[in-house]
């Protein structure tokens, strides 16, 4: 079976990370990982966002305008800080939010705009920043799904956040880097981060072991065997896979994210952040183009986004369950549950849009750049044969 994706980390890098833990344990490693000026490495984007909100000291009840689709943990962090979430709809074709709707949503109590780039696409932000800054809003870009090694955020954004979590582009297994455009705020957030306890190295070592197992598991034969066994025993195949890849599973989210990365994690984070990934990005874009070739635009997500690098490849289909079953039956691990994204319910329908992105009918196609041209062509032909041409 062709896996839905592979971890973007080599076995040699996992060995390097394990070796760093060993060296630190016996006091042999004195190396400090240095990041660019006014950039803060931290345990996760969740951690960085929590630190940022703590530093800003917004009054409870302050409004934060947000892209209405994100992971549940980000909304939980806003709730923890007593902020009122005002969701803005995402356009299905551009994967962007509207500057006009942003303007309409701003009130005297609005303090912050959180822009979330989805699926590997980078939305156009110039008009958003112009409107937000005209009203004195603080602007944060969440690029957790959009790291491409080139984009550093809009120069007018106050903070830009990049994730190197387990399933992200060029993963360091866990970790994030935040860029600040304000020296004072950078110093305040850095100080708060330095007061957090360091996550024990044994937790990072468990992540190394987990990643090693995942890399072995997603090879074609083991994955096919696991899928067959789950199907015969009526087990949820997606639940099995998601159990391996959750960054902060279970309860007590705030307690788990409020740590600093250990030294080995920092070393790997710096290593991955410093790499040139342009070839990987080009291969990913070429694979997406091949898989989507000839599909009716009705099924496409983000087709009008000029900066789409396809971290994942969702399509909008009329019967997700049926299509997933058919593709898996042909040896392609498509899924409707590859993402933990949720959509915040909008209490004010006027902030929606006609071409709004819906999550209910999305499935995610395998994005394994190692699948080969023949398999990519086979998957494309299956999609063309199965999906009706409206």
PDB file of C-alpha atoms in Angstrom, residues 136-283:
ATOM      1  CA  UNK A 136      -3.938  48.940  15.315  1.00  0.00           C
ATOM      2  CA  UNK A 137      -4.228  45.148  15.458  1.00  0.00           C
ATOM      3  CA  UNK A 138      -1.407  42.856  16.450  1.00  0.00           C
ATOM      4  CA  UNK A 139      -0.850  40.291  13.658  1.00  0.00           C
ATOM      5  CA  UNK A 140       0.407  36.715  14.010  1.00  0.00           C
ATOM      6  CA  UNK A 141       0.984  34.325  11.105  1.00  0.00           C
ATOM      7  CA  UNK A 142       0.599  30.620  11.863  1.00  0.00           C
ATOM      8  CA  UNK A 143       2.747  28.889   9.232  1.00  0.00           C
ATOM      9  CA  UNK A 144       2.714  25.479  10.942  1.00  0.00           C
ATOM     10  CA  UNK A 145       1.438  23.827   7.742  1.00  0.00           C
ATOM     11  CA  UNK A 146       3.203  26.124   5.289  1.00  0.00           C
ATOM     12  CA  UNK A 147       6.938  25.885   5.906  1.00  0.00           C
ATOM     13  CA  UNK A 148       8.755  25.822   2.553  1.00  0.00           C
ATOM     14  CA  UNK A 149      12.221  27.046   3.502  1.00  0.00           C
ATOM     15  CA  UNK A 150      11.692  30.360   1.682  1.00  0.00           C
ATOM     16  CA  UNK A 151       8.661  32.216   3.033  1.00  0.00           C
ATOM     17  CA  UNK A 152       9.510  34.144   6.202  1.00  0.00           C
ATOM     18  CA  UNK A 153       6.155  35.834   6.681  1.00  0.00           C
ATOM     19  CA  UNK A 154       4.837  39.236   5.729  1.00  0.00           C
ATOM     20  CA  UNK A 155       7.342  41.899   6.832  1.00  0.00           C
ATOM     21  CA  UNK A 156       4.505  43.772   8.566  1.00  0.00           C
ATOM     22  CA  UNK A 157       3.406  40.787  10.648  1.00  0.00           C
ATOM     23  CA  UNK A 158       4.433  41.041  14.290  1.00  0.00           C
ATOM     24  CA  UNK A 159       5.159  37.344  14.804  1.00  0.00           C
ATOM     25  CA  UNK A 160       5.494  34.445  12.342  1.00  0.00           C
ATOM     26  CA  UNK A 161       5.374  30.869  13.646  1.00  0.00           C
ATOM     27  CA  UNK A 162       6.834  27.774  11.947  1.00  0.00           C
ATOM     28  CA  UNK A 163       6.370  24.187  13.099  1.00  0.00           C
ATOM     29  CA  UNK A 164       8.806  21.268  12.874  1.00  0.00           C
ATOM     30  CA  UNK A 165       6.506  18.779  14.565  1.00  0.00           C
ATOM     31  CA  UNK A 166       6.397  15.083  13.761  1.00  0.00           C
ATOM     32  CA  UNK A 167       4.395  15.126  10.518  1.00  0.00           C
ATOM     33  CA  UNK A 168       5.447  18.581   9.343  1.00  0.00           C
ATOM     34  CA  UNK A 169       7.746  19.495   6.458  1.00  0.00           C
ATOM     35  CA  UNK A 170      11.379  18.732   7.409  1.00  0.00           C
ATOM     36  CA  UNK A 171      10.403  17.524  10.850  1.00  0.00           C
ATOM     37  CA  UNK A 172      12.635  17.738  13.906  1.00  0.00           C
ATOM     38  CA  UNK A 173      10.085  15.406  15.619  1.00  0.00           C
ATOM     39  CA  UNK A 174       8.937  18.330  17.755  1.00  0.00           C
ATOM     40  CA  UNK A 175       9.771  22.010  17.929  1.00  0.00           C
ATOM     41  CA  UNK A 176       8.960  25.398  16.449  1.00  0.00           C
ATOM     42  CA  UNK A 177      10.687  28.627  15.490  1.00  0.00           C
ATOM     43  CA  UNK A 178       9.030  32.009  16.011  1.00  0.00           C
ATOM     44  CA  UNK A 179      10.229  35.133  14.171  1.00  0.00           C
ATOM     45  CA  UNK A 180       9.610  38.490  15.873  1.00  0.00           C
ATOM     46  CA  UNK A 181       9.548  41.920  14.281  1.00  0.00           C
ATOM     47  CA  UNK A 182       9.613  43.675  17.666  1.00  0.00           C
ATOM     48  CA  UNK A 183      12.760  43.562  19.787  1.00  0.00           C
ATOM     49  CA  UNK A 184      10.995  44.300  23.081  1.00  0.00           C
ATOM     50  CA  UNK A 185       8.339  41.639  22.558  1.00  0.00           C
ATOM     51  CA  UNK A 186      10.995  39.130  21.515  1.00  0.00           C
ATOM     52  CA  UNK A 187      12.843  39.797  24.771  1.00  0.00           C
ATOM     53  CA  UNK A 188       9.662  39.396  26.840  1.00  0.00           C
ATOM     54  CA  UNK A 189       8.636  36.112  25.205  1.00  0.00           C
ATOM     55  CA  UNK A 190      12.201  34.780  25.369  1.00  0.00           C
ATOM     56  CA  UNK A 191      12.296  35.567  29.083  1.00  0.00           C
ATOM     57  CA  UNK A 192       9.036  33.719  29.675  1.00  0.00           C
ATOM     58  CA  UNK A 193      10.297  30.755  27.667  1.00  0.00           C
ATOM     59  CA  UNK A 194      13.518  30.630  29.709  1.00  0.00           C
ATOM     60  CA  UNK A 195      11.441  30.237  32.878  1.00  0.00           C
ATOM     61  CA  UNK A 196       9.791  27.062  31.612  1.00  0.00           C
ATOM     62  CA  UNK A 197      11.207  23.704  32.694  1.00  0.00           C
ATOM     63  CA  UNK A 198      13.230  21.820  30.080  1.00  0.00           C
ATOM     64  CA  UNK A 199      11.405  18.815  28.694  1.00  0.00           C
ATOM     65  CA  UNK A 200      13.216  15.655  29.851  1.00  0.00           C
ATOM     66  CA  UNK A 201      15.476  14.182  27.171  1.00  0.00           C
ATOM     67  CA  UNK A 202      13.818  10.793  27.662  1.00  0.00           C
ATOM     68  CA  UNK A 203      10.611  12.203  26.139  1.00  0.00           C
ATOM     69  CA  UNK A 204      12.521  13.294  23.042  1.00  0.00           C
ATOM     70  CA  UNK A 205      14.210   9.886  22.916  1.00  0.00           C
ATOM     71  CA  UNK A 206      10.763   8.242  22.891  1.00  0.00           C
ATOM     72  CA  UNK A 207       9.878  10.442  19.931  1.00  0.00           C
ATOM     73  CA  UNK A 208      13.017   9.218  18.143  1.00  0.00           C
ATOM     74  CA  UNK A 209      11.982   5.600  18.719  1.00  0.00           C
ATOM     75  CA  UNK A 210       8.420   6.366  17.636  1.00  0.00           C
ATOM     76  CA  UNK A 211       9.627   8.029  14.428  1.00  0.00           C
ATOM     77  CA  UNK A 212      11.877   5.058  13.683  1.00  0.00           C
ATOM     78  CA  UNK A 213       8.947   2.669  14.033  1.00  0.00           C
ATOM     79  CA  UNK A 214       6.736   4.865  11.854  1.00  0.00           C
ATOM     80  CA  UNK A 215       9.349   4.967   9.089  1.00  0.00           C
ATOM     81  CA  UNK A 216       9.498   1.169   9.112  1.00  0.00           C
ATOM     82  CA  UNK A 217       5.732   0.789   9.423  1.00  0.00           C
ATOM     83  CA  UNK A 218       4.803   2.921   6.398  1.00  0.00           C
ATOM     84  CA  UNK A 219       6.771   0.773   3.981  1.00  0.00           C
ATOM     85  CA  UNK A 220       4.358  -0.850   1.532  1.00  0.00           C
ATOM     86  CA  UNK A 221       4.201  -4.396   2.901  1.00  0.00           C
ATOM     87  CA  UNK A 222       3.842  -3.604   6.645  1.00  0.00           C
ATOM     88  CA  UNK A 223       1.257  -0.923   5.915  1.00  0.00           C
ATOM     89  CA  UNK A 224      -0.783  -3.238   3.686  1.00  0.00           C
ATOM     90  CA  UNK A 225      -0.638  -5.975   6.330  1.00  0.00           C
ATOM     91  CA  UNK A 226      -1.799  -3.566   9.055  1.00  0.00           C
ATOM     92  CA  UNK A 227      -4.656  -2.319   6.889  1.00  0.00           C
ATOM     93  CA  UNK A 228      -5.770  -5.878   6.077  1.00  0.00           C
ATOM     94  CA  UNK A 229      -5.711  -6.914   9.744  1.00  0.00           C
ATOM     95  CA  UNK A 230      -7.657  -3.813  10.806  1.00  0.00           C
ATOM     96  CA  UNK A 231     -10.274  -4.414   8.134  1.00  0.00           C
ATOM     97  CA  UNK A 232     -10.722  -8.077   9.069  1.00  0.00           C
ATOM     98  CA  UNK A 233     -11.023  -7.261  12.778  1.00  0.00           C
ATOM     99  CA  UNK A 234     -13.249  -4.191  12.256  1.00  0.00           C
ATOM    100  CA  UNK A 235     -10.628  -1.907  13.784  1.00  0.00           C
ATOM    101  CA  UNK A 236     -10.245   1.764  12.821  1.00  0.00           C
ATOM    102  CA  UNK A 237      -7.144   1.981  10.606  1.00  0.00           C
ATOM    103  CA  UNK A 238      -7.022   5.778  10.890  1.00  0.00           C
ATOM    104  CA  UNK A 239      -7.164   5.607  14.686  1.00  0.00           C
ATOM    105  CA  UNK A 240      -4.205   3.224  14.631  1.00  0.00           C
ATOM    106  CA  UNK A 241      -2.106   5.603  12.544  1.00  0.00           C
ATOM    107  CA  UNK A 242      -3.133   8.781  14.374  1.00  0.00           C
ATOM    108  CA  UNK A 243      -2.090   7.195  17.665  1.00  0.00           C
ATOM    109  CA  UNK A 244       1.502   7.261  16.422  1.00  0.00           C
ATOM    110  CA  UNK A 245       1.505  10.860  15.222  1.00  0.00           C
ATOM    111  CA  UNK A 246      -0.254  13.021  17.803  1.00  0.00           C
ATOM    112  CA  UNK A 247       2.034  15.698  19.197  1.00  0.00           C
ATOM    113  CA  UNK A 248       0.359  16.185  22.596  1.00  0.00           C
ATOM    114  CA  UNK A 249      -2.143  13.350  23.082  1.00  0.00           C
ATOM    115  CA  UNK A 250      -4.569  13.143  25.960  1.00  0.00           C
ATOM    116  CA  UNK A 251      -5.536  15.730  28.547  1.00  0.00           C
ATOM    117  CA  UNK A 252      -3.558  18.453  30.367  1.00  0.00           C
ATOM    118  CA  UNK A 253      -2.554  20.278  27.184  1.00  0.00           C
ATOM    119  CA  UNK A 254      -1.246  23.400  28.927  1.00  0.00           C
ATOM    120  CA  UNK A 255       0.961  21.429  31.296  1.00  0.00           C
ATOM    121  CA  UNK A 256       2.448  19.448  28.402  1.00  0.00           C
ATOM    122  CA  UNK A 257       3.245  22.400  26.147  1.00  0.00           C
ATOM    123  CA  UNK A 258       4.792  24.588  28.849  1.00  0.00           C
ATOM    124  CA  UNK A 259       8.336  23.272  28.501  1.00  0.00           C
ATOM    125  CA  UNK A 260      11.526  24.198  26.704  1.00  0.00           C
ATOM    126  CA  UNK A 261      13.053  21.770  24.193  1.00  0.00           C
ATOM    127  CA  UNK A 262      15.938  19.662  25.463  1.00  0.00           C
ATOM    128  CA  UNK A 263      19.430  20.238  24.038  1.00  0.00           C
ATOM    129  CA  UNK A 264      19.186  17.362  21.524  1.00  0.00           C
ATOM    130  CA  UNK A 265      15.835  18.680  20.292  1.00  0.00           C
ATOM    131  CA  UNK A 266      17.361  22.151  19.832  1.00  0.00           C
ATOM    132  CA  UNK A 267      20.265  20.669  17.892  1.00  0.00           C
ATOM    133  CA  UNK A 268      17.950  18.807  15.520  1.00  0.00           C
ATOM    134  CA  UNK A 269      15.633  21.811  15.217  1.00  0.00           C
ATOM    135  CA  UNK A 270      18.540  24.009  14.140  1.00  0.00           C
ATOM    136  CA  UNK A 271      19.787  21.316  11.759  1.00  0.00           C
ATOM    137  CA  UNK A 272      16.417  20.956  10.019  1.00  0.00           C
ATOM    138  CA  UNK A 273      15.705  24.677   9.981  1.00  0.00           C
ATOM    139  CA  UNK A 274      19.037  25.322   8.260  1.00  0.00           C
ATOM    140  CA  UNK A 275      18.519  22.818   5.424  1.00  0.00           C
ATOM    141  CA  UNK A 276      17.768  23.658   1.797  1.00  0.00           C
ATOM    142  CA  UNK A 277      14.497  21.857   1.046  1.00  0.00           C
ATOM    143  CA  UNK A 278      13.801  23.406  -2.365  1.00  0.00           C
ATOM    144  CA  UNK A 279      14.193  20.087  -4.196  1.00  0.00           C
ATOM    145  CA  UNK A 280      11.745  18.363  -1.858  1.00  0.00           C
ATOM    146  CA  UNK A 281       9.214  21.157  -2.331  1.00  0.00           C
ATOM    147  CA  UNK A 282       9.508  20.992  -6.118  1.00  0.00           C
ATOM    148  CA  UNK A 283       9.032  17.216  -6.081  1.00  0.00           C
TER     149      UNK A 283
END
